[in-house]
Short mmCIF file of C-alpha atoms in Angstrom, two decimals:
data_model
loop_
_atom_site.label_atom_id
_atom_site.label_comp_id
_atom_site.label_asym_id
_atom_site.label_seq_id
_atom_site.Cartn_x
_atom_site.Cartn_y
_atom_site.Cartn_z
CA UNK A 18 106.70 78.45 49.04
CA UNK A 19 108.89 75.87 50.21
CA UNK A 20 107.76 73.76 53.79
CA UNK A 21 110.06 76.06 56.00
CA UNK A 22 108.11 79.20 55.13
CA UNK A 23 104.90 77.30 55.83
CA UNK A 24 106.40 76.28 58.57
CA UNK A 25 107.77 79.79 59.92
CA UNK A 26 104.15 81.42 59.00
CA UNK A 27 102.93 79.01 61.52
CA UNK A 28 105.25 79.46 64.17
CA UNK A 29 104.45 83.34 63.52
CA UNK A 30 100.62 83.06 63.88
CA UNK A 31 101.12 80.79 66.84
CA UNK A 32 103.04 83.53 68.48
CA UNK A 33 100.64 86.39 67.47
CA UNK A 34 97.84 84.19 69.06
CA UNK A 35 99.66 83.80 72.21
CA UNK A 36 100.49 87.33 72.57
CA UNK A 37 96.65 88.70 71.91
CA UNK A 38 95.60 85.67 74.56
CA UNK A 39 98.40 87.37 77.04
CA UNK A 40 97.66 90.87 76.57
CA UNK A 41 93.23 90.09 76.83
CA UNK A 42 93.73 87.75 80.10
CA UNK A 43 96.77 89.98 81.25
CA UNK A 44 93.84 93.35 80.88
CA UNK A 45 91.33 91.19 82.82
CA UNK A 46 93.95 90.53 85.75
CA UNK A 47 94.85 94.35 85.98
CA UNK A 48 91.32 95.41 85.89
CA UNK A 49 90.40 92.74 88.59
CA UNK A 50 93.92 94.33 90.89
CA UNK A 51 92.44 97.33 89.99
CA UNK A 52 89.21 97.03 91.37
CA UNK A 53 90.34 94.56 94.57
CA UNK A 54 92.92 97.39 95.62
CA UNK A 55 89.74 100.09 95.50
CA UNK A 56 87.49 97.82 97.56
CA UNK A 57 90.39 97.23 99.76
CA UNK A 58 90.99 100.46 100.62
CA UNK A 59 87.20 101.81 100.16
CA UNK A 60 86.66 99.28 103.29
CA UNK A 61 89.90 100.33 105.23
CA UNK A 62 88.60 104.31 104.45
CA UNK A 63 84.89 102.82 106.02
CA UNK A 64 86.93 101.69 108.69
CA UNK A 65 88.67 104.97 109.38
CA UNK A 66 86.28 107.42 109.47
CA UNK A 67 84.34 105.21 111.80
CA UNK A 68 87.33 105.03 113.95
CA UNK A 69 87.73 109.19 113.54
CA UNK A 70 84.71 109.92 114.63
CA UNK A 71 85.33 107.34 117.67
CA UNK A 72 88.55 109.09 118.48
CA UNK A 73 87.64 112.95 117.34
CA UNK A 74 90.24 113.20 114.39
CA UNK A 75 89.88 114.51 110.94
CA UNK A 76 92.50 112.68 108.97
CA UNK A 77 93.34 114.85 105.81
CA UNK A 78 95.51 113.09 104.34
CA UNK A 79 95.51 108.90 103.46
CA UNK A 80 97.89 107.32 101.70
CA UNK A 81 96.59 103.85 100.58
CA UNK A 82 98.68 100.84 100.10
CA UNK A 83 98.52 96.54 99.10
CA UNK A 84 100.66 93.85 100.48
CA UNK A 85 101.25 90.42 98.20
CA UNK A 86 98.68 88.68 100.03
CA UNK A 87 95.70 91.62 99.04
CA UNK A 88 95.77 92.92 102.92
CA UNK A 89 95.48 96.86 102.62
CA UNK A 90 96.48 99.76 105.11
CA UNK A 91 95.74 102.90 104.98
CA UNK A 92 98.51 105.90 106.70
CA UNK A 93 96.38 108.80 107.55
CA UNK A 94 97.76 111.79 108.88
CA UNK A 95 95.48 114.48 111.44
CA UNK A 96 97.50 117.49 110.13
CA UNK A 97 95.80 119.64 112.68
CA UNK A 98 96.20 117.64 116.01
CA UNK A 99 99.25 115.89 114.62
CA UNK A 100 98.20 112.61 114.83
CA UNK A 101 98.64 110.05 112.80
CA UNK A 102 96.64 106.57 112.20
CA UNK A 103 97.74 103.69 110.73
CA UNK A 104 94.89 101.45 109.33
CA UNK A 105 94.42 97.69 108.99
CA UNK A 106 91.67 95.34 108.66
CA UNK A 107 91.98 94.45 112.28
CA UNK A 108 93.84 96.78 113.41
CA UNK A 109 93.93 100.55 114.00
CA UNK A 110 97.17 102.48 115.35
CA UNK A 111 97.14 106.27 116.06
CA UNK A 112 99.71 107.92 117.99
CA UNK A 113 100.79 112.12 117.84
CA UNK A 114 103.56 112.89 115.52
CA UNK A 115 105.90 113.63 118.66
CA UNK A 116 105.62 110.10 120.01
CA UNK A 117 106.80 108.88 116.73
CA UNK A 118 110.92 107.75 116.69
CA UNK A 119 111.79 106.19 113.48
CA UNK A 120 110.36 104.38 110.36
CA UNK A 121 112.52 101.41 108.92
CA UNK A 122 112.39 99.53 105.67
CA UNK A 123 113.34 95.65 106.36
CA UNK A 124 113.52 92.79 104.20
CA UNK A 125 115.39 89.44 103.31
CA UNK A 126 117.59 88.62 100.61
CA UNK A 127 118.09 84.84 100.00
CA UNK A 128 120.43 85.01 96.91
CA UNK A 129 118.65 87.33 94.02
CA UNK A 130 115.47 86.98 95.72
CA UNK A 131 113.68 89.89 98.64
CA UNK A 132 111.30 87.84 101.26
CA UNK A 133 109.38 89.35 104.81
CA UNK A 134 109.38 92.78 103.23
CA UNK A 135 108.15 95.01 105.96
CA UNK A 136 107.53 98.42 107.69
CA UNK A 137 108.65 98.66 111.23
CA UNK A 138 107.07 101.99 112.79
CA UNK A 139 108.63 102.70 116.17
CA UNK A 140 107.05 104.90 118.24
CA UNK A 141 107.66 106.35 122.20
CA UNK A 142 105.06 103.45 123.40
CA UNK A 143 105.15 100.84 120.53
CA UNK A 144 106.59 99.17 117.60
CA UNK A 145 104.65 98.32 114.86
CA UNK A 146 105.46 95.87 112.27
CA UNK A 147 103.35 96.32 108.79
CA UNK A 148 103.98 93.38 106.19
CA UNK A 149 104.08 94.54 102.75
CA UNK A 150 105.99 91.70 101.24
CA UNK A 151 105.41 87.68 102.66
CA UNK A 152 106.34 85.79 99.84
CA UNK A 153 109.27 85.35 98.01
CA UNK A 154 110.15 87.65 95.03
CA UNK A 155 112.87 87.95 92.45
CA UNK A 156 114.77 91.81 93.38
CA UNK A 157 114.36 92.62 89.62
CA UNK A 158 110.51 91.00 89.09
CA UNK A 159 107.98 94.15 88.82
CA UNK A 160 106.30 92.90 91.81
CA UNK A 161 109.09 93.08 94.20
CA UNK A 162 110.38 96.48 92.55
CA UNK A 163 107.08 97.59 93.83
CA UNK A 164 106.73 96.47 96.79
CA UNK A 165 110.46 97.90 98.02
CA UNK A 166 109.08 101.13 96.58
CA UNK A 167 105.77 101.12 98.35
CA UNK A 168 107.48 99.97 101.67
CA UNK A 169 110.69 103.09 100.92
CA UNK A 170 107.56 105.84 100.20
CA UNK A 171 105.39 104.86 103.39
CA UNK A 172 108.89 105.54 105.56
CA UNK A 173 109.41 108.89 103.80
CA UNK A 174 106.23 110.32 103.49
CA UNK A 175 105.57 109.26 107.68
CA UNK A 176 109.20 110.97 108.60
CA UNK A 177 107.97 114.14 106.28
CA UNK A 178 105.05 114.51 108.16
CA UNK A 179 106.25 113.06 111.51
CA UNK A 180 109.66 115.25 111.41
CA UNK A 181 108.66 118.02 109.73
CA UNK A 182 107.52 119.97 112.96
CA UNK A 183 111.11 118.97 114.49
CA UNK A 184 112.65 120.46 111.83
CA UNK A 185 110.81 123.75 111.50
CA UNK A 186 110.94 124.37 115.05
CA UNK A 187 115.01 123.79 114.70
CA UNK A 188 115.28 126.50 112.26
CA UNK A 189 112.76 128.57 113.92
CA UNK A 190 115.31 128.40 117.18
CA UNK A 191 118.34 129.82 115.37
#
């Protein structure tokens, strides 16, 4: 074998080394995620049935979710008294699903990247602002894929509950 095939079998083990470093260290950092974002939200859920029992609800249905600095809240939804709470770790919103108005997605865009990626909850009384997104992140990096998607599903699924009475009781009147 000639020095450039010593040389390329070198370069190749280098890069096989890097890659098993990457994929144990990048298995270690998903499994810690993994287990911050269930402590996160095991506190917030803590939290919430405190506050339930405090208030006399029986939220049935939570939807959990993580901003980019590892701040959790939890959207619960009273399907039965149609209220629904909004949990932080200071913080605890509730308002009926007839006081709520809209649900808005808002963010920055400073060239290719998304910054102050947020929720803003409007309701008859109050709007709330819920930071997903305080950093700066590249519009294509996974991270800020995922946080415009967790922002875009906490709108939808609080209009689906919110709005779905307004719109049954529409096509009930017709």
């Amino acid at each position: 074998m000639n020095i450039l095939q010593y040389l390329l079998v070198a370069l190749l083990v280098i890069i096989t080394a890097a890659n098993l470093y990457a994929l144990t260290i990048g298995k270690k950092n998903r499994n810690r995620a993994a287990t911050n974002y269930r402590l996160t939200l095991q506190k917030l859920g803590v939290r919430t049935n405190e506050l339930m029992k405090e208030h006399g609800y029986n939220f049935d249905d939570r939807h959990g979710y993580i901003n980019d600095i590892g701040d959790g809240i939890l959207l619960c939804f009273d399907t039965k008294k149609q209220v629904v709470g909004i949990t932080l770790a200071e913080e605890f919103y509730h308002f009926p699903y007839a006081d709520f108005v809209s649900c808005k997605q808002n963010y920055e865009t400073q060239g290719n990247k998304l910054s102050h990626i947020s929720v803003i909850v409007e309701t008859n009384d109050a709007i709330i602002t819920l930071v997903f997104g305080s950093k700066a992140w590249r519009r294509k990096s996974y991270l800020g894929k995922f946080l415009l998607q967790d922002s875009k599903e906490f709108c939808t699924i609080m209009e689906r509950h919110c709005l779905e009475k307004d719109v049954s009781s529409l096509s009930a009147d017709q």
